Every structure is written in structure tokens, then in C-alpha cells.
XYZ file of C-alpha atoms in Angstrom:
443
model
C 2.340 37.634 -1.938
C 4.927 37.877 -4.723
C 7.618 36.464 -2.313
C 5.428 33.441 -1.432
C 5.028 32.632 -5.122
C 8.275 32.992 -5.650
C 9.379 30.437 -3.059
C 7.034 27.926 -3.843
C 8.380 27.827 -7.238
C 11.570 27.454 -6.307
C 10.365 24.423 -3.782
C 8.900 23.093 -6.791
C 12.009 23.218 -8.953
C 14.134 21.839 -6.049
C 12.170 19.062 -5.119
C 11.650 18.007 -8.832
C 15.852 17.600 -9.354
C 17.094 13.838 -9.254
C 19.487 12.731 -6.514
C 21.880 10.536 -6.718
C 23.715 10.158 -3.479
C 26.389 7.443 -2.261
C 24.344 6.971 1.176
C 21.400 5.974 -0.857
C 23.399 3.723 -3.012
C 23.599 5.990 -6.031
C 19.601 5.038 -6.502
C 17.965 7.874 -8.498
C 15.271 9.412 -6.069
C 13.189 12.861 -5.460
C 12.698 13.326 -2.356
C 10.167 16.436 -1.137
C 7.172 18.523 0.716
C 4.490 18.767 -0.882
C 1.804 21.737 1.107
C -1.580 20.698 2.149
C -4.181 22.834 3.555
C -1.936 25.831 4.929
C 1.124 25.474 7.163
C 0.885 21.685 7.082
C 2.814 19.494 4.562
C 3.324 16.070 3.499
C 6.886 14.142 3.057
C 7.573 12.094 -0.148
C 10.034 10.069 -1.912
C 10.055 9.111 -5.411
C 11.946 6.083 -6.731
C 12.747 5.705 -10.693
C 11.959 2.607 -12.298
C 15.387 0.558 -12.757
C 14.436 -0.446 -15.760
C 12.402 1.788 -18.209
C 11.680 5.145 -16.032
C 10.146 6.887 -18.619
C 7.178 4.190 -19.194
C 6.921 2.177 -16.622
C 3.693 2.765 -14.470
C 3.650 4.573 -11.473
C 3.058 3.160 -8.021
C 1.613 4.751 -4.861
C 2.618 3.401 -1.768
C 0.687 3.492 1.444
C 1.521 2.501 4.649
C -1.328 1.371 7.532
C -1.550 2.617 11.237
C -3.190 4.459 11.214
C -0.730 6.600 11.495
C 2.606 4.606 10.861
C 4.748 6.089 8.214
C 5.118 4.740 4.651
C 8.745 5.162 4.833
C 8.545 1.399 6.929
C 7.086 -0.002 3.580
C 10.645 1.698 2.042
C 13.023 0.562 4.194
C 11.445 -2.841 5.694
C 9.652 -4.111 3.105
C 9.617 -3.209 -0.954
C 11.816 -0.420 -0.968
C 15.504 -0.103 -3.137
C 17.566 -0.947 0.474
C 17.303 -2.280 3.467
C 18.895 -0.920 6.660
C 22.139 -2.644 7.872
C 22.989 -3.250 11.462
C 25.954 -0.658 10.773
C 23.082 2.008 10.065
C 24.137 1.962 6.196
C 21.989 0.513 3.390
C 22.120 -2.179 1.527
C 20.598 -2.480 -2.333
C 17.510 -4.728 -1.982
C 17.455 -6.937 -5.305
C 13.158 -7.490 -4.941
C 12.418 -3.898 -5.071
C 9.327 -2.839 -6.396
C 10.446 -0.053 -8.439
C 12.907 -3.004 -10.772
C 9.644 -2.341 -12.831
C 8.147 0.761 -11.943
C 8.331 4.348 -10.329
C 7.549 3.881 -6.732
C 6.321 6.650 -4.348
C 6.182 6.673 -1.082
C 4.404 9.385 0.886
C 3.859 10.290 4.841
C 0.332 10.562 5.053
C -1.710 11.687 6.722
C -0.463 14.466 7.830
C 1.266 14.479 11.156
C 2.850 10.741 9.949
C 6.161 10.256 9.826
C 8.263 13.463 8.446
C 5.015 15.080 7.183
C 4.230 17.883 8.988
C 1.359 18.910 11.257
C 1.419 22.954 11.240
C -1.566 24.429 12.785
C -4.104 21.795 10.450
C -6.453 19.469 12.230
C -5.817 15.985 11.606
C -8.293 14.333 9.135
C -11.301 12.212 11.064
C -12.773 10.880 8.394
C -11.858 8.780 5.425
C -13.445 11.502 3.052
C -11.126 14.504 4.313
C -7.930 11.767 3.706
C -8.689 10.966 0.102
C -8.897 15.154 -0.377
C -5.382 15.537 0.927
C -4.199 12.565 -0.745
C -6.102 13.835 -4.010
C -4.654 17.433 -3.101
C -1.272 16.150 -2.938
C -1.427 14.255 -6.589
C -2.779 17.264 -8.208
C -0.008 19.091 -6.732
C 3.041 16.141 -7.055
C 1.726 16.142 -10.685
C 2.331 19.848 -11.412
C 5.845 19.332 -10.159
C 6.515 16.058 -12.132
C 4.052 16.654 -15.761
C 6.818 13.741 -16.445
C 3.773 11.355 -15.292
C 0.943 12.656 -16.698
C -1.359 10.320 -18.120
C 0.785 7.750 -16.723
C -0.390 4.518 -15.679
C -0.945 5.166 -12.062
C -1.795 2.146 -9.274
C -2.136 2.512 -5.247
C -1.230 -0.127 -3.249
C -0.645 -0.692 0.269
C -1.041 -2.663 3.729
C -3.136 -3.218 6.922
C -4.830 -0.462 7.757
C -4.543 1.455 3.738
C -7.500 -1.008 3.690
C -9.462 2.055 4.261
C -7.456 4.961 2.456
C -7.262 2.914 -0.527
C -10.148 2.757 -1.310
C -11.615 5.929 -0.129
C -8.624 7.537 -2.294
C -9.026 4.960 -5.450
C -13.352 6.208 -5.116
C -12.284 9.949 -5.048
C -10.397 10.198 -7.528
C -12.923 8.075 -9.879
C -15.620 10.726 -8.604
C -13.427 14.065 -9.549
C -12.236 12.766 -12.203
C -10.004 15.565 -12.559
C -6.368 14.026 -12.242
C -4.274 14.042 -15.082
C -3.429 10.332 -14.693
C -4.559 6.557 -15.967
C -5.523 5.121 -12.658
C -5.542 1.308 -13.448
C -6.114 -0.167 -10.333
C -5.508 -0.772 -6.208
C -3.207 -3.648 -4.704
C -4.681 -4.377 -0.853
C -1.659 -6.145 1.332
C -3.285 -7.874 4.589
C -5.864 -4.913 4.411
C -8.313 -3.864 7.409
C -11.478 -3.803 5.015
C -14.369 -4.543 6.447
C -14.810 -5.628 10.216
C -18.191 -6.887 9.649
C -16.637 -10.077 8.055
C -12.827 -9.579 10.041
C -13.726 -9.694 13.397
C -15.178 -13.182 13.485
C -12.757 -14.823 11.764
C -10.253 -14.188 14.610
C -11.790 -17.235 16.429
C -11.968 -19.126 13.218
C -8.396 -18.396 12.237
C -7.067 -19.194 15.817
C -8.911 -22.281 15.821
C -7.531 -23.552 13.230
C -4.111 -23.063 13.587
C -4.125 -24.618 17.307
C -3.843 -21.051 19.009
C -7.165 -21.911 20.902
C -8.726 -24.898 22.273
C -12.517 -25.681 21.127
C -14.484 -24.241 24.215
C -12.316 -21.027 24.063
C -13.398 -21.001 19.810
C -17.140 -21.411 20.964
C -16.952 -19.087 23.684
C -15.268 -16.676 21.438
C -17.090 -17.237 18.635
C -20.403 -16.367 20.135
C -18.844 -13.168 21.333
C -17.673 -12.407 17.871
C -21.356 -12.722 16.319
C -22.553 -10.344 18.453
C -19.678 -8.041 17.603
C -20.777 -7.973 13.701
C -24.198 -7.893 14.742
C -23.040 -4.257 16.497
C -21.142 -3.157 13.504
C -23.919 -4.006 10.984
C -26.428 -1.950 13.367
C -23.983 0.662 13.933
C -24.125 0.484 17.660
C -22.102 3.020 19.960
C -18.224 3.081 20.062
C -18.396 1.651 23.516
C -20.714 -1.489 22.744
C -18.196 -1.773 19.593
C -15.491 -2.239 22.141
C -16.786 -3.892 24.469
C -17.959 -6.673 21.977
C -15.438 -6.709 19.796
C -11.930 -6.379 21.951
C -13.024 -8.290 24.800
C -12.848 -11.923 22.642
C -9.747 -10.787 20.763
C -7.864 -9.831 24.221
C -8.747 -14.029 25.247
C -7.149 -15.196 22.136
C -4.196 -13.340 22.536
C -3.714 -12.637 26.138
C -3.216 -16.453 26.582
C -0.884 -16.953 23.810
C 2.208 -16.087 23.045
C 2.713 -15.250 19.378
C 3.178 -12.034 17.164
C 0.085 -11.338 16.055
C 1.132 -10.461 12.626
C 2.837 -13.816 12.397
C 1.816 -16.487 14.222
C 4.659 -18.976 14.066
C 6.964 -15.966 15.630
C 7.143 -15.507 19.541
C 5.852 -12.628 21.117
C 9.470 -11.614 23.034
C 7.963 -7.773 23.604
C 4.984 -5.458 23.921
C 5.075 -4.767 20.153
C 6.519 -8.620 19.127
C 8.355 -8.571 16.628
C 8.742 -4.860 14.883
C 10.657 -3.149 16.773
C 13.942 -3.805 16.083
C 13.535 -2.874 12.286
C 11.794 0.071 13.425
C 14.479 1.224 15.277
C 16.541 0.734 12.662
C 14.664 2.845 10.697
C 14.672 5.478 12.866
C 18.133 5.609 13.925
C 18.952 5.608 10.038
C 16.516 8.677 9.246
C 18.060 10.293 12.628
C 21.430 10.779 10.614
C 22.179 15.017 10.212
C 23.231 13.834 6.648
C 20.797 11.527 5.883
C 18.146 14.675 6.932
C 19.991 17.455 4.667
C 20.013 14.499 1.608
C 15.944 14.215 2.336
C 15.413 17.830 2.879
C 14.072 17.256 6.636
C 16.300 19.302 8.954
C 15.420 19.674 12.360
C 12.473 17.093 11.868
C 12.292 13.941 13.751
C 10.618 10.567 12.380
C 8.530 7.607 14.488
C 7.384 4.643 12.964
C 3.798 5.168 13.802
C 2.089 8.361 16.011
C -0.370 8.428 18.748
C -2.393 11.726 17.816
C -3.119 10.805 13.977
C -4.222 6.815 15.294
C -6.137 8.927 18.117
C -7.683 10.947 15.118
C -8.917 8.044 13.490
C -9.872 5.540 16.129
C -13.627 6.067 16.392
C -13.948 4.759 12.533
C -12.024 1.177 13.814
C -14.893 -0.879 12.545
C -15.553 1.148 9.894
C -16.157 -0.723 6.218
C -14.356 0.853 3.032
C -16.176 -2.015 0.986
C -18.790 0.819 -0.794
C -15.642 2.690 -1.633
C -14.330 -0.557 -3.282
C -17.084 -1.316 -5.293
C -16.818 1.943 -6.790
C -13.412 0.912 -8.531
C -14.373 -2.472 -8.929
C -17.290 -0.968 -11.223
C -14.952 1.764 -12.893
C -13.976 -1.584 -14.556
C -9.869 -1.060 -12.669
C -7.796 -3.670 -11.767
C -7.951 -5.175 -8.013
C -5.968 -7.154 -6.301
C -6.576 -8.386 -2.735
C -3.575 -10.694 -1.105
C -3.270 -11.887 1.909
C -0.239 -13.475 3.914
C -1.242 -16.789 5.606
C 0.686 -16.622 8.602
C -1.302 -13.287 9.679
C -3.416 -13.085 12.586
C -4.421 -9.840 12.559
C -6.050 -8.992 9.616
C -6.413 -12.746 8.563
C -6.628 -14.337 5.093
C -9.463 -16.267 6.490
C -11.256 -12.840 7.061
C -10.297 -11.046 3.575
C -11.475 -14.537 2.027
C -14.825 -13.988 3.398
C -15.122 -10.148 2.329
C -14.152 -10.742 -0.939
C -16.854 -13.829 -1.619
C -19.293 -11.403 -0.218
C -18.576 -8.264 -2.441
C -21.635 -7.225 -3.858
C -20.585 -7.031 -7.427
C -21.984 -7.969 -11.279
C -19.791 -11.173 -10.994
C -20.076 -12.276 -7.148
C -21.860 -15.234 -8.225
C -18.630 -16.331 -10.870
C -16.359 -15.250 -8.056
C -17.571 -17.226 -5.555
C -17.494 -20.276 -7.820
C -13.904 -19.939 -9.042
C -11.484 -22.539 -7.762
C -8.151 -21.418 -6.682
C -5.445 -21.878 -9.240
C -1.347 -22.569 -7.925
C 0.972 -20.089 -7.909
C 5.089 -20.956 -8.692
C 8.109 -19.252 -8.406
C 11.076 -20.917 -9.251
C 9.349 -24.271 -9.580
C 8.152 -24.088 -5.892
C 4.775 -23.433 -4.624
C 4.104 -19.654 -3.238
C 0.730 -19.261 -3.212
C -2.546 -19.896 -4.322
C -4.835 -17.394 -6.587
C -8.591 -17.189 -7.561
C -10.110 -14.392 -9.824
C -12.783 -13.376 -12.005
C -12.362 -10.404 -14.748
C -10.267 -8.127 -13.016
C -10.764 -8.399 -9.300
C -8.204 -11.292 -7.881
C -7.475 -12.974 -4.450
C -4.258 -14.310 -3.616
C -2.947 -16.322 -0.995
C 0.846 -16.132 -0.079
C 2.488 -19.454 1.550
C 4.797 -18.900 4.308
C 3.898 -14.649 4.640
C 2.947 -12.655 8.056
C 1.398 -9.101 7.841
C 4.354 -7.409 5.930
C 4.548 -10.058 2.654
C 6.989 -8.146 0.914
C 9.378 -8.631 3.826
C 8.548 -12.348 4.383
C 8.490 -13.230 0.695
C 10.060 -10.641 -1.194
C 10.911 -12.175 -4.392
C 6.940 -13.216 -4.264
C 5.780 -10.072 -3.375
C 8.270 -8.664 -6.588
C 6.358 -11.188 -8.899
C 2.993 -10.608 -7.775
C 2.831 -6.979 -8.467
C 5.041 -7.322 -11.688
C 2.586 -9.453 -12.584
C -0.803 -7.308 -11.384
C 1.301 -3.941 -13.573
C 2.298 -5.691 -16.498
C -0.487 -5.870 -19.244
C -0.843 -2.412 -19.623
C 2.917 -1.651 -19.006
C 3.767 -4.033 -22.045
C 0.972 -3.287 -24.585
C 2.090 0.244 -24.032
C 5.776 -0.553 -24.626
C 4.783 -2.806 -27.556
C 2.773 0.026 -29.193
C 5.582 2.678 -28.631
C 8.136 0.174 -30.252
C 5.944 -0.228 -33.337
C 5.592 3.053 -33.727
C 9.368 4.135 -33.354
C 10.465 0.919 -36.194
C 7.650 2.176 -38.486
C 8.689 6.015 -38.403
C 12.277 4.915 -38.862
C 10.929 2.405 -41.817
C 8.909 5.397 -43.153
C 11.495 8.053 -42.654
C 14.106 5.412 -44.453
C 12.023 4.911 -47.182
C 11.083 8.877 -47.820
C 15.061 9.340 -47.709
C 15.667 6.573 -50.359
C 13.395 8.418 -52.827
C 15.869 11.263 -53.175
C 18.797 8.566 -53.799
């Protein structure tokens, strides 16, 4: 017993040392295991804030799937690099953590380098915000450097529904030694009930269908949401719900996480990057930097998506409310070029959102968004819960648009981060003014 304490101290005082290391660009970065529930573990890395590390908020990153790792958000999308064709990295200028600590963790377990052991996969969305709660409690005890931190979760696609089944569990503990702010929702799966249909409305209007496949389609649709909202068997679910979406896209040939790209392989679009990834995170001495010997990566895994498949049309909207109510910061965003989880389907969710302010949000006009002088995006919000629109995005709209994607969550972390720097800077000048002034009393 002795030994095993004695270990997982010293995993905790390894994993908690920065690394700086010439293959990762001389970025400082923790990377570690973190146990869950026995034998089974969960990867991490931790990026410092480039510019003020020790006050700058920290971000959780969450990749989709389910099942697909969170090290894709890293290395494709908001990460410090990006992969080179020459399997080296390259700094990435729009990373997320130029104004905050980023982390990015493998979950759940089984995804990506986090480990499986002898644990059942979590089926539900309740057992996933445990782990994920689990895991803070425990990532906090080897970093006390952000306690009472401010502390935001954000993610993509499918982290639709472990956002905010995390963000309502740890509002309902309340036992985490951190400021949780708020959630950021990237092209999130949210709730099918208002999704599904809008798959013949968004293909519609972009010209992917003609008008008798929309009606035809659209019909189908209704009676999907009319299965969801009565909670109907898996196999009515998919019956009613795939069999429209396979007509729009079996006849078609575009990504379905960007339209306007051509569908050139089973998977469109991803797989090159992803392959890139994994050749990178392949390397023997990119493995002994990370602490992952012996461990091999995919994008995305069969078993955990298997895990989680029955709760497909599942809605995480109850969850949401919860935060919405805890009076935190949300932000919902949406690329435009998207077909699978569709701005024209997160638009509808959101007006719906059975809130104290629905009525003000549904009534609030959509205000432009600039960057550089040019047009980006569009925005509507009321008190703290905003919708944004990005021009010119797919699925992934920190890869599309990354200098967009930079400036929208700069912007969504900044109030807090600012007062809090403004308050510690008027503190520091008036202890120096009061500690000059007590000195010139003596002279």
C-alpha cells in the first residue's frame, strides 16, 4: 500500500514539471496520466498561456466523436503547431493558449492515448461528467497553481453533450476548487429534436437538393422529431431519422462537414490531417517526450462511439439550462459551411431554449462581426448566452478561420481575465505607493 502511495506521488510530481522540448518548438507544456476508476487512465496536455500564465484563465478542451481524441483539436485546429508534411511542427500564430492555459484531455476513457484497463466504458452522459469531474479534482491537486482560477470548457460536434453534462455537474457538486465562468459549443450535436430537420432545410437551401427531394425529406424528418420527443425505440429512431439523411447525402457529393469541399473518400476530407496526426504521435521520441511508451493513438475509436451510440438523439439542452441559470457565460457558434451539425439547426435550438430571457433572445437582431475591416461573422445575444455565426467555416472553425476562431474566444474570456488583471495591477502600484510612502517617513 505504502509503495502505491509512493508512486503516485512521484507520478504526480513528474507530470506537474514543465517541458520545454525542441520537437515541440520550445512551447512550455505538461503533459500526463491522470487515474480514473482503477487501472484505467486518462491522457492530458497542458499548454501555458503565451502571454500572462499565471492569470490568464484556464481552458478545457474537448474533442467530439464520440470517441475521437482531443489531441485533433491540438494539432488540427487551435493548438500551439500544426503538423508539417515532413512530420515536424510548425508554431501556429492563432493558438488559443496566446491568451490562456489550454488543456487538452483524451476522454473518455479508451480515446486517444487514454487508457482503457479493465474499466467499462461510460454509457451515459452522467458517468462522463464523473470522470471528467474525477479527473479535475485530481489535475487540480497536481497543479493548486489553478485553483480558483477562471476555468471555461469548450469544445466541438459531438462535446455538445459532454459539455454540458460536465458544465451541470460540476454546478451540482459544487466541490471544485475553481471559478467556472462559462462553456464555448463549436458546431455542437445538442439537441436532435430541433437538428435533425434542419438537414432538409439546410440542404435545400444551399442547392444540395432539389424541391421534391426537400418535401419528401422533410416529411420524413417530422416524423423523426416526433420519435425523439416521444422517446420511441432505437430502431424506429433509425429508421426515421437515417433513412432521409442517407438521400441527401448518398446523391451528393460533398464533405459533409463542409459543403463546398468534394467528397474524394469514405471519410471526405479528414483523413489526411489525421494521418498526419498519427504518424506524428507514432514517433518513439515524440512518445518518451509525452510519457506514452508502447501506446498507440487513432483519431477516433470504434468501442467508446459503440459505447455511446444508443444516446445518438439524445438532448443535453436540460443540462444547458442548468449553466445558463448558474448565471455563466455561453457561447454557441456555428460554422456556416457545416452540414452536419448545421447552423440552421443550432439557430433553432437556441431560439427555443427555455430560459428567463427566451422571449428577448428571440427578438434580438444579429449584430456584424469584423476582423481586420472584413466581415467574419454575424452575432446575436442577450445577457450572457450568445450565438454566433462564422462566414466561410465548416465543422472544425478554428481550422477554417483561425484568426476568427482566436478572436472569438479572446473575446468570450476577456472580461473577467482583464478586470482581474486590472485589480491585481492596482493593488501591486498602491502597495508599492504605500510601502514608498511608509519608507519616506523614516527619511
Amino acid at each position: 500500500m505504502q509503495s502505491k502511495q509512493i508512486l503516485l506521488i512521484t507520478l504526480f510530481i513528474c507530470s506537474s514539471i514543465a517541458l520545454q522540448n525542441p520537437i515541440f518548438l520550445n512551447e512550455t507544456f505538461y503533459p500526463g496520466l491522470i487515474k480514473i476508476k482503477g487501472d484505467s487512465d486518462m491522457f492530458y496536455i497542458l499548454f501555458e498561456s503565451r502571454s500572462n500564465k499565471t492569470y490568464d484563465p484556464l481552458i478545457l478542451w474537448l474533442n467530439g466523436g464520440p470517441g475521437c481524441s482531443s489531441l485533433l483539436g491540438l494539432f488540427e485546429e487551435l493548438g500551439p503547431y500544426k503538423i508539417t508534411q515532413d512530420n515536424t511542427l510548425t508554431s501556429n500564430p492563432y493558438s488559443w493558449n496566446n491568451n490562456a492555459n489550454v488543456l487538452f484531455v483524451d476522454q473518455p476513457i479508451g480515446t486517444g492515448f487514454s487508457s482503457l484497463g479493465t474499466t467499462e466504458i461510460p454509457k451515459t452522459e452522467e458517468e462522463i461528467a464523473k470522470q471528467m469531474h474525477d479527473f479535475i479534482q485530481s489535475f487540480l491537486q497536481i497543479y493548486p497553481k489553478y485553483i480558483n482560477r477562471d476555468f471555461y470548457i469548450a469544445g466541438e460536434s459531438y462535446a455538445g453533450q459532454y459539455i454540458p453534462a460536465i458544465g451541470s455537474y460540476i454546478i451540482k457538486t459544487g466541490d471544485l476548487q475553481i471559478k467556472f465562468r462559462g462553456v464555448a459549443i463549436g458546431n455542437g450535436w445538442v439537441d436532435p429534436y430541433y437538428q435533425q430537420p434542419a438537414y432538409a432545410e439546410y440542404a435545400y437551401k444551399y442547392n444540395l437538393i432539389d424541391q421534391d427531394t426537400y418535401k419528401a425529406t422533410q416529411q420524413q424528418f417530422t416524423i423523426c422529431s416526433q420519435y425523439i420527443k416521444t422517446g420511441s425505440t432505437l430502431e424506429l429512431l433509425a429508421d426515421a431519422c437515417e433513412t432521409p439523411f442517407n438521400k441527401i447525402t448518398e446523391k451528393n457529393n460533398f464533405d459533409i462537414y463542409n459543403y463546398k469541399t468534394p467528397c474524394v473518400n469514405p471519410t471526405c476530407s479528414e483523413d489526411d490531417d489525421d494521418n498526419k496526426v498519427q504518424k506524428f504521435l507514432s514517433r518513439v521520441d515524440v512518445q518518451q517526450v509525452l510519457g506514452v511508451q508502447g501506446r498507440t493513438w487513432s483519431a477516433c475509436v470504434d468501442n467508446v462511439y459503440s459505447a455511446l451510440s444508443d444516446l445518438e438523439n439524445r438532448s443535453s439542452i436540460n443540462d444547458l439550462i442548468n449553466i445558463v441559470n448558474a448565471n455563466l457565460k455561453v457561447l454557441i457558434y456555428n460554422g456556416d459551411l457545416d452540414f452536419m451539425c448545421n447552423y440552421i439547426g443550432s439557430e433553432n435550438w437556441v431560439n427555443n431554449l427555455n430560459w428567463k430571457q427566451q422571449s428577448q433572445f428571440q427578438a434580438a437582431q444579429y449584430q456584424t462581426v469584423k476582423l481586420n475591416g472584413k466581415e467574419v461573422g454575424k452575432i446575436k445575444g442577450v445577457s450572457k448566452l450568445q450565438f454566433y455565426i462564422v462566414y466561410n467555416a465548416g465543422h472544425m472553425v478554428p481550422k477554417d478561420q483561425p484568426e476568427v476562431a482566436l478572436q472569438l474566444i479572446n473575446t468570450f474570456i476577456s472580461q473577467e481575465s482583464y478586470l482581474r488583471m486590472l485589480k491585481f495591477q492596482i493593488l501591486f502600484y498602491l502597495s508599492i505607493y504605500f510601502l514608498a510612502h511608509t519608507v519616506s517617513r523614516f527619511f
